[in-house]
Amino acid sequence: MRQGLLRAVVGLSAATALSLAMGVAQAAEKPKPEDLKKHETTPGGQYQPSLDVLPEVEPPGTKPGAPSLTNAEYNRANLIYFERCAGCHGVLRKGATGKALTTDLTKELGLDYLKAFINYGSPAGMPNWGSSGDLTEQEIDLMARYLLNDPPQPPEFGLPEIKASWEVLVPVDKRPKRQMSKLDLDNLFSVTLRDTGEVALIDGHSKKIVQVLTTGYAVHISRMSASGRYLFTVGRDAKLNLIDLWINPPQTVARIKIGLEARSVETSKMKGWEDKYAIAGAYWPPQYVIMDGATLEPLKVVSTRGMTYDTQEYHPEPRVASIVASHYAPEFVVTVKETGHILMVNYEDIKNLKVTAIEAERFLHDGGFDSTGRYFLVAANARNTVAVVDTKEDKLVALIETGIKPHPGRGANFVHPKYGPVWATSHLGDETIALIGTDPEKNRDHAWQVVQTLEGQGGGSLFIKTHPHSTNLYVDTPLNPEPELASSVAVFDIKNLDKGYEVLPIGEWSGITEGVRRVVQGEYDKDGSEIWFSVWNGKEQESAIVVVDDKTRKLKHVIRDKRLVTPTGKFNVYNTRNDIY
């Protein structure tokens, strides 16, 4: 099953991937032969979700008219569904960014129709799982039969299960009282080694790997405690690691599993609450868990199941997409994908938890703060919208239409020469970059609207990046189907945006000649003088990290190491701790 995962990118939520929007349930007739022949895997088809641990289940029983499956077949199909499909269509097949795949819909389409779509995909975005070689003919037949049967009810994972997974490897009183190494911790990078279930800690000065640590599978993000001492990682298998950077070399001091699938982790940053709490959000079960910041002891588990904000219909699996820590109140900002709610979770008294639910838009994903740290901007990529929340007043400020499927990562803040402070997002579904005005005080006329749209290399972008000390704006396109675009980045001059972009051939600069060499997620060093890009290849191929001099836009260094297996996300300690992007 790992072969399909080699095409995955960065461990991002599958619900955001452009091509995973299923065409099956909405199709009125069988695909035309010419459509099947001309279809090629679209950008998001390079990405599949993963669930590293999935217990075997008993089939729910075959209904009249549905093909029968053995226990072994059902569990095999269930695993494939979790790894390839659940991120978009939901664990219960109720639909999210992808369409619903409940049996009342699939039975109308029939076995042959399902097999054709799974095999060839559709021009609307369904990946061609068969003709691409990701699934065999037997697996396609199995999945078509599986979709004609009811899905299983996946296991819950409550406080007893969470506590049973909790380990404190180094007690707090056994940890050092000061930093034991001479590393410049603020210029340390935590780099996801996706397919090995590890992170590499790389010194920003020497460009050498300091330590490789075992973590959860496909770490989605690394987050820093407010003090800069503790590094938190969350794998897509919902395993969390707490890494103490003061130990020489840094090592995991506690770990826990908060569910079966997850994407987000954050720590308390409000003044007076630094390092006190950590929070992690799960995809399944749909919930978030508040923990002790120094030990990961689970203190509170809160379900996110509930009504969608707009139609007021019950949703059984509203997943926690992203979490940030407010700088204006002792609160975590928790985005709930399927219901479209942004939750302001106040941690002053977790025994009597107060939660403000803000109605935003669906389906929420990633986002970040404006340059002041007051306003949180988050993509609702199924509605091509960015929602803005005032974390000081705890209220929705605006819903802004951008391009097709905005995917900002944390976004990029800079001062526009005409419109003042802006926050930028690129898009999965088109080549545009949207610049949104973020200054309601001095630039009221331009606030909370798209003030300028730039044209980049193409669709399939995942991350956009700049730095307060830089005049460059970088946009990657790792999910673009054109290898030349996937292996390069576009860079704009912030002082002259109308000039257009320059292309940097990052993949070529890496010196690697094999693979697609997908280039993903630029990350600046502490002082903003250089930017690092991952050159991501398959697990059995060589990958690298390319360091670019930000002023000259020239190659500065290439990090090549046998331990750099599928490097994707990179997180500089200083920038991550201070929400600089």
XYZ file of C-alpha atoms in Angstrom:
581
model
C 0.000 0.000 0.000
C 2.970 2.334 0.381
C 3.485 2.565 -3.402
C 0.482 4.834 -3.790
C 1.718 6.939 -0.908
C 4.951 7.740 -2.712
C 2.966 10.135 -4.856
C 1.674 11.971 -1.814
C 2.686 15.538 -1.125
C 3.433 17.076 2.250
C 0.757 15.286 4.302
C -1.917 17.850 3.597
C -5.582 17.115 4.028
C -6.995 15.153 1.148
C -10.143 17.206 1.277
C -8.161 20.085 -0.226
C -6.655 18.174 -3.125
C -7.976 19.522 -6.392
C -8.528 16.304 -8.238
C -10.075 14.276 -5.485
C -13.491 15.878 -6.023
C -15.416 12.749 -7.013
C -17.433 12.813 -10.205
C -19.231 9.526 -9.595
C -22.172 10.543 -7.511
C -23.053 13.592 -9.563
C -22.753 12.007 -13.003
C -25.998 11.602 -14.885
C -24.707 9.119 -17.425
C -21.764 6.827 -18.039
C -18.512 8.518 -19.077
C -17.980 8.838 -22.785
C -15.087 6.814 -24.222
C -13.342 9.951 -25.445
C -13.471 11.412 -21.933
C -11.933 8.290 -20.458
C -9.125 8.215 -23.001
C -8.180 11.850 -22.677
C -8.181 11.879 -18.888
C -4.864 12.183 -17.145
C -4.192 12.358 -13.442
C -4.786 15.959 -12.428
C -2.720 17.812 -9.812
C -4.470 16.559 -6.707
C -4.215 13.027 -8.009
C -0.628 13.087 -6.853
C -1.907 13.143 -3.289
C -3.741 10.478 -1.335
C -4.742 10.425 2.329
C -3.378 7.805 4.669
C -4.440 6.075 7.805
C -1.491 4.256 9.286
C -3.388 2.199 11.835
C -6.783 0.732 10.988
C -8.138 -2.162 13.025
C -10.003 -4.944 11.296
C -13.778 -4.686 11.380
C -16.680 -7.036 10.936
C -18.553 -6.390 7.665
C -21.978 -4.853 8.383
C -23.689 -7.596 6.394
C -24.658 -7.838 2.755
C -27.922 -6.195 1.766
C -30.164 -7.661 -0.936
C -28.798 -6.889 -4.380
C -25.299 -6.009 -3.159
C -22.310 -8.197 -4.047
C -20.971 -10.244 -1.164
C -17.489 -9.750 0.277
C -15.469 -12.025 2.515
C -14.125 -10.612 5.777
C -10.645 -10.434 4.244
C -11.940 -8.652 1.131
C -13.974 -6.188 3.165
C -11.038 -5.235 5.389
C -8.724 -4.929 2.390
C -11.204 -2.616 0.658
C -11.728 -0.688 3.870
C -7.989 -0.031 4.131
C -7.796 1.128 0.502
C -10.759 3.431 1.083
C -9.112 5.000 4.151
C -5.807 5.460 2.325
C -7.206 6.827 -0.943
C -10.703 8.144 -0.433
C -11.747 8.955 3.144
C -9.997 12.333 3.253
C -12.398 13.716 0.648
C -15.494 11.551 0.878
C -15.481 11.055 4.638
C -15.062 8.004 6.827
C -18.810 7.375 6.699
C -18.993 8.270 2.976
C -21.293 11.189 3.710
C -19.228 13.467 1.474
C -17.099 16.533 2.099
C -15.057 18.155 -0.666
C -15.741 14.921 -2.534
C -19.288 13.788 -3.191
C -21.261 11.404 -0.996
C -20.733 7.695 -1.715
C -23.612 6.233 0.262
C -25.223 3.065 -1.111
C -28.437 4.818 -2.184
C -26.275 6.725 -4.700
C -23.782 4.046 -5.724
C -26.457 1.411 -6.383
C -28.118 3.697 -8.918
C -24.849 3.828 -10.836
C -24.112 0.111 -10.760
C -21.009 -2.060 -10.648
C -19.727 -1.492 -14.208
C -20.115 2.265 -13.938
C -18.184 2.406 -10.650
C -15.408 0.250 -12.064
C -15.065 2.517 -15.115
C -14.778 5.649 -13.019
C -12.355 4.148 -10.536
C -10.218 2.860 -13.391
C -10.194 5.883 -15.697
C -11.269 8.759 -13.491
C -13.080 11.712 -14.993
C -12.178 15.094 -16.487
C -13.932 16.650 -13.477
C -11.104 15.545 -11.220
C -11.531 11.923 -10.106
C -8.036 10.345 -10.270
C -7.498 7.499 -12.741
C -6.600 4.936 -10.118
C -6.449 2.019 -12.554
C -4.873 3.408 -15.706
C -2.267 5.190 -13.575
C -1.220 1.860 -12.063
C -2.100 2.779 -8.489
C -4.766 0.075 -8.251
C -4.807 -3.310 -9.951
C -7.758 -4.630 -11.944
C -8.622 -6.892 -9.010
C -8.485 -3.968 -6.562
C -10.746 -1.872 -8.793
C -13.295 -4.661 -8.908
C -13.029 -5.018 -5.146
C -13.542 -1.280 -4.531
C -16.576 -1.127 -6.827
C -18.167 -4.020 -4.916
C -17.185 -2.398 -1.606
C -18.970 0.845 -2.537
C -22.179 -1.105 -3.125
C -22.075 -2.283 0.492
C -22.622 -0.184 3.601
C -19.486 1.291 5.199
C -18.372 0.104 8.638
C -18.708 2.204 11.741
C -15.058 2.980 12.565
C -13.990 2.651 16.203
C -14.202 5.552 18.599
C -11.108 6.730 20.458
C -12.016 8.362 23.746
C -10.121 9.318 26.869
C -9.454 5.718 28.017
C -7.831 4.828 24.679
C -5.938 8.123 24.577
C -4.613 7.670 28.110
C -3.544 4.107 27.330
C -1.317 5.442 24.538
C 0.261 8.222 26.651
C 3.932 7.849 27.576
C 6.254 10.199 29.456
C 9.738 9.081 28.456
C 11.610 11.755 30.422
C 9.792 13.195 33.468
C 9.823 16.961 33.843
C 12.096 16.849 36.913
C 14.644 14.802 34.968
C 14.917 17.295 32.135
C 17.706 19.898 31.968
C 17.243 23.317 33.564
C 18.988 25.048 30.659
C 19.919 24.382 27.054
C 22.674 21.759 27.004
C 23.911 22.319 23.434
C 25.428 25.287 21.643
C 22.882 25.118 18.821
C 21.130 28.304 17.749
C 17.712 26.813 18.459
C 15.905 29.734 16.858
C 17.531 28.838 13.547
C 16.798 25.126 13.776
C 14.525 23.559 11.144
C 12.130 20.674 11.787
C 11.796 18.825 8.471
C 9.135 16.179 7.828
C 10.517 12.937 6.391
C 7.134 11.877 5.208
C 7.317 8.232 4.231
C 9.671 7.106 7.002
C 7.603 8.531 9.866
C 10.400 10.794 11.086
C 11.499 14.396 11.388
C 15.020 15.645 10.757
C 16.278 18.543 12.869
C 18.659 20.569 10.678
C 20.946 23.374 11.851
C 20.210 26.494 9.838
C 23.833 27.625 9.975
C 25.811 24.479 9.170
C 23.001 22.904 7.060
C 23.799 19.618 8.829
C 21.302 17.152 10.283
C 21.481 17.376 14.085
C 19.091 14.533 14.858
C 16.539 12.266 13.169
C 13.616 11.368 15.422
C 10.904 8.751 15.010
C 7.438 10.331 14.997
C 3.985 9.551 13.692
C 3.564 8.716 10.021
C 3.680 11.619 7.545
C 4.008 14.466 10.038
C 1.621 17.165 8.905
C 2.990 20.058 10.948
C 5.591 20.914 13.574
C 4.688 23.554 16.144
C 6.756 25.357 18.778
C 5.936 26.169 22.374
C 5.900 29.876 23.144
C 9.175 29.606 25.065
C 10.934 27.968 22.119
C 11.950 24.945 24.187
C 9.441 22.304 23.071
C 8.701 21.103 19.559
C 5.390 19.356 18.894
C 4.765 17.130 15.875
C 1.544 15.474 14.727
C 1.437 12.561 12.292
C -1.471 11.736 10.069
C -1.906 8.615 12.192
C -2.729 10.964 15.128
C 0.530 10.276 16.972
C 2.004 13.290 18.775
C 5.610 13.737 19.853
C 6.851 16.275 22.394
C 10.523 16.992 21.666
C 12.731 18.815 24.174
C 15.233 20.965 22.273
C 17.256 21.705 25.439
C 18.487 18.114 25.631
C 21.721 17.426 23.743
C 20.880 16.120 21.216
C 17.136 16.915 21.242
C 14.883 13.961 21.979
C 11.253 12.954 22.448
C 10.225 13.293 26.100
C 6.535 12.388 25.763
C 4.169 10.958 23.165
C 0.492 10.183 22.773
C -2.110 9.130 20.197
C -5.283 11.239 20.148
C -7.324 9.317 17.561
C -6.927 7.349 14.360
C -6.251 10.218 11.947
C -5.204 13.815 12.592
C -3.689 16.962 11.087
C -3.242 19.706 13.698
C -1.436 20.577 16.920
C -0.769 23.877 18.705
C 0.331 25.236 22.100
C -0.874 28.090 24.295
C 0.808 31.403 23.485
C -1.190 34.029 25.372
C 0.944 36.026 27.791
C 0.873 34.301 31.167
C -0.153 30.983 29.630
C 3.007 30.192 27.662
C 3.716 26.447 27.373
C 0.877 25.544 29.773
C -1.394 23.657 27.362
C -1.235 21.831 24.066
C -4.154 20.980 21.812
C -4.511 18.529 18.931
C -7.398 18.001 16.513
C -8.459 14.723 14.946
C -10.040 13.754 11.659
C -11.340 10.568 13.231
C -12.953 10.530 15.644
C -13.982 14.144 15.021
C -12.704 15.772 18.205
C -9.991 17.864 19.792
C -7.919 17.032 22.852
C -6.472 19.521 25.346
C -3.276 18.305 27.054
C -0.694 19.412 29.571
C 1.958 21.347 27.659
C 4.953 19.755 29.395
C 3.826 16.113 29.512
C 1.000 15.672 26.956
C -1.237 14.308 29.709
C -4.752 14.330 28.195
C -7.033 16.617 30.178
C -10.114 17.201 28.024
C -11.630 15.517 24.947
C -14.286 17.486 23.055
C -16.331 16.159 20.143
C -16.959 18.405 17.137
C -20.004 16.493 15.885
C -22.962 18.770 15.283
C -24.941 20.858 12.820
C -23.633 22.534 9.685
C -23.677 26.294 10.073
C -25.800 26.988 6.988
C -28.365 24.218 6.497
C -28.463 23.259 10.195
C -28.154 19.576 9.335
C -26.398 17.083 11.565
C -22.975 15.998 10.344
C -21.490 12.828 11.868
C -17.807 13.582 11.244
C -16.837 17.269 11.200
C -13.040 17.052 11.180
C -10.664 19.463 12.896
C -8.701 21.047 10.074
C -6.357 23.606 11.621
C -5.614 25.197 14.978
C -3.820 28.422 15.906
C -3.231 30.031 19.297
C -4.694 33.473 19.917
C -2.390 36.289 21.029
C -5.327 38.368 22.320
C -7.009 35.915 24.688
C -6.312 32.545 26.343
C -7.974 30.803 23.430
C -7.294 28.270 20.708
C -8.825 28.973 17.293
C -10.143 25.626 16.036
C -11.528 25.275 12.507
C -14.095 22.545 11.899
C -14.054 21.510 8.278
C -17.473 20.084 7.471
C -19.736 22.241 9.656
C -18.031 25.499 8.712
C -17.603 26.645 12.309
C -14.557 28.386 13.745
C -14.390 27.645 17.466
C -12.792 30.017 19.946
C -11.859 27.565 22.716
C -11.115 29.397 25.965
C -8.667 27.436 28.138
C -8.793 29.615 31.281
C -10.951 26.979 32.973
C -10.956 23.703 31.072
C -13.227 22.083 33.673
C -15.880 24.623 32.680
C -14.856 25.058 29.070
C -16.232 28.071 27.209
C -16.424 27.817 23.441
C -17.582 30.559 21.061
C -18.794 29.087 17.770
C -18.396 31.455 14.824
C -20.345 30.684 11.650
C -17.931 30.932 8.722
C -18.003 28.782 5.561
C -17.437 25.229 4.328
C -15.138 23.313 4.069
C -12.529 24.960 6.264
C -8.865 24.051 5.924
C -5.570 25.920 6.517
C -4.943 29.549 7.342
C -2.872 32.030 9.314
C -2.761 35.431 10.984
C -2.412 38.842 9.377
C 0.750 40.797 10.153
C -0.674 42.158 13.450
C -1.623 38.715 14.774
C -5.170 39.896 15.435
C -7.034 38.599 12.402
C -7.129 34.934 11.406
C -7.679 34.191 7.704
C -8.617 30.632 6.732
C -9.494 28.995 3.429
C -12.915 27.456 2.895
C -11.736 25.838 -0.286
C -14.931 24.038 -1.314
C -16.579 27.466 -1.594
C -13.531 29.283 -3.061
C -13.610 31.615 -0.085
C -11.356 32.969 2.660
C -12.995 33.630 6.028
C -11.644 36.330 8.360
C -12.077 36.221 12.149
C -11.196 38.954 14.631
C -9.523 37.087 17.515
C -9.795 40.159 19.755
C -13.560 40.491 19.376
C -14.255 36.799 18.598
C -16.425 37.493 15.591
C -16.521 36.981 11.838
C -15.231 39.979 9.913
C -15.629 38.948 6.282
C -16.066 36.174 3.729
C -13.946 36.890 0.666
C -14.216 35.086 -2.657
C -10.784 34.425 -4.155
C -9.857 31.842 -6.820
C -10.554 28.141 -7.217
C -9.720 26.177 -4.061
C -7.521 28.585 -2.086
C -4.684 26.786 -0.322
C -2.605 29.325 1.619
C -0.760 27.158 4.130
C -0.312 29.985 6.637
C -0.446 32.598 3.865
C 2.010 35.444 3.248
C 1.977 38.951 4.779
C 3.613 41.994 3.208
C 3.047 45.691 2.557
C 1.666 46.344 -0.914
C 3.085 49.508 -2.524
C -0.449 50.777 -3.245
C -2.891 49.004 -0.911
C -0.888 48.747 2.305
C -0.735 45.549 4.409
C -2.029 42.471 2.570
C -2.262 38.718 3.135
C -1.827 36.446 0.128
C -3.047 33.007 -0.861
C -2.325 30.834 -3.888
C -4.738 28.199 -5.236
C -4.962 24.523 -6.004
C -7.465 25.013 -8.797
C -6.036 27.873 -10.837
C -2.863 29.869 -11.408
C -3.954 32.989 -9.509
C -2.587 34.538 -6.336
C -5.095 36.642 -4.405
C -3.920 39.621 -2.326
C -6.348 40.602 0.437
C -6.174 43.962 2.227
C -5.799 43.507 6.001
C -5.630 47.028 7.469
C -9.105 48.247 8.509
C -7.689 51.263 10.357
C -5.380 53.082 7.909
C -6.587 51.428 4.695
C -10.282 50.962 5.412
C -11.333 51.229 1.747
C -9.158 48.249 0.813
C -9.660 46.067 3.885
C -11.140 42.563 3.593
C -11.307 42.451 -0.177
C -9.112 41.124 -2.965
C -7.146 44.224 -3.951
C -5.058 42.540 -6.653
C -4.896 39.196 -8.425
C -1.558 37.986 -9.758
C -1.097 35.294 -12.377
C 1.381 32.585 -11.435
C 2.836 29.573 -13.250
C -0.232 27.392 -12.994
C -2.596 25.534 -10.693
C -1.579 22.998 -8.107
C -0.002 25.430 -5.638
C 0.190 24.483 -1.970
C 2.280 27.198 -0.324
C 3.052 30.881 -0.700
C 5.842 32.550 1.254
C 7.576 35.809 2.099
C 9.313 37.351 5.137
C 9.275 40.808 6.797
C 12.928 41.295 5.740
C 12.328 40.229 2.138
C 10.941 41.869 -0.987
C 10.267 38.509 -2.654
C 7.035 36.506 -2.828
C 7.497 32.794 -3.647
C 4.763 30.486 -4.978
C 5.229 26.734 -5.407
C 3.269 24.450 -7.787
C 4.100 20.880 -6.669
C 0.718 19.476 -7.711
C 0.877 20.797 -11.255
C 0.832 17.897 -13.774
C 3.612 19.518 -15.825
C 6.966 18.271 -14.440
C 8.696 21.531 -15.323
C 6.208 23.520 -13.236
C 6.122 21.004 -10.394
C 9.910 21.193 -10.040
C 10.210 24.983 -10.015
C 8.864 28.025 -8.165
C 7.676 31.446 -9.253
C 8.997 34.503 -7.425
C 7.522 38.020 -7.592
C 9.112 41.353 -6.688
C 6.801 42.836 -4.038
C 7.882 46.357 -5.044
C 6.932 45.729 -8.678
C 4.238 43.059 -8.787
C 3.069 44.060 -12.258
C 6.413 42.973 -13.655
C 5.402 39.336 -13.372
C 7.366 36.440 -11.969
C 10.778 34.882 -12.402
C 11.051 31.094 -12.481
C 13.660 29.430 -10.260
C 14.533 25.870 -11.422
C 14.864 24.445 -7.915
C 14.660 20.814 -9.021
C 17.473 21.351 -11.524
C 19.571 23.178 -8.937
C 19.311 20.177 -6.618
C 21.547 18.166 -8.943
C 19.102 15.232 -8.797
C 18.256 13.817 -12.205
C 15.668 11.162 -11.294
C 11.997 11.519 -10.468
C 9.602 14.429 -10.875
C 11.509 16.402 -8.195
C 8.409 18.147 -6.842
C 9.376 21.380 -5.133
C 7.311 22.273 -2.111
C 6.966 24.696 0.805
C 9.472 27.462 0.942
C 10.599 28.247 4.507
C 12.823 31.153 5.556
C 15.647 31.029 8.039
C 15.515 33.142 11.195
C 16.740 36.410 9.704
C 15.031 36.073 6.321
C 18.260 36.015 4.319
C 17.647 32.605 2.745
C 14.713 30.381 1.851
C 14.686 26.560 1.872
C 12.721 24.386 -0.555
C 12.104 20.645 -0.385
C 12.837 18.695 -3.557
C 10.522 15.760 -2.968
C 10.880 12.428 -4.756
C 9.632 8.904 -4.142
C 10.810 6.873 -1.183
C 13.217 4.839 -3.287
C 14.587 7.941 -5.051
C 16.938 10.661 -3.878
C 15.474 13.851 -2.453
C 17.123 17.065 -1.263
C 16.691 20.519 0.226
C 17.741 23.511 -1.857
C 18.718 26.732 -0.086
C 18.300 29.968 -2.066
C 19.894 33.329 -1.296
C 16.859 35.582 -0.956
C 18.539 38.804 -2.124
C 20.133 37.419 -5.267
C 17.626 34.599 -5.930
C 20.643 32.401 -6.640
C 21.496 28.918 -5.435
C 23.286 29.032 -2.095
C 23.468 25.433 -0.893
C 22.077 21.945 -1.521
C 21.492 19.563 1.397
C 21.836 15.964 0.208
C 21.842 13.184 2.767
C 20.752 9.547 2.637
C 18.552 10.218 5.656
C 16.550 12.855 3.754
C 13.827 10.472 2.587
C 10.770 12.258 1.140
C 11.384 15.623 2.864
C 8.310 17.824 2.644
C 7.231 20.351 5.309
C 9.905 22.486 6.961
C 9.403 24.613 10.058
C 11.955 27.147 11.290
C 11.770 27.400 15.085
C 11.823 31.188 15.296
C 9.330 31.822 12.495
C 6.966 29.087 13.696
C 7.097 30.254 17.311
C 6.372 33.860 16.362
C 3.848 33.272 13.562
C 6.084 34.945 10.981
C 4.948 34.318 7.436
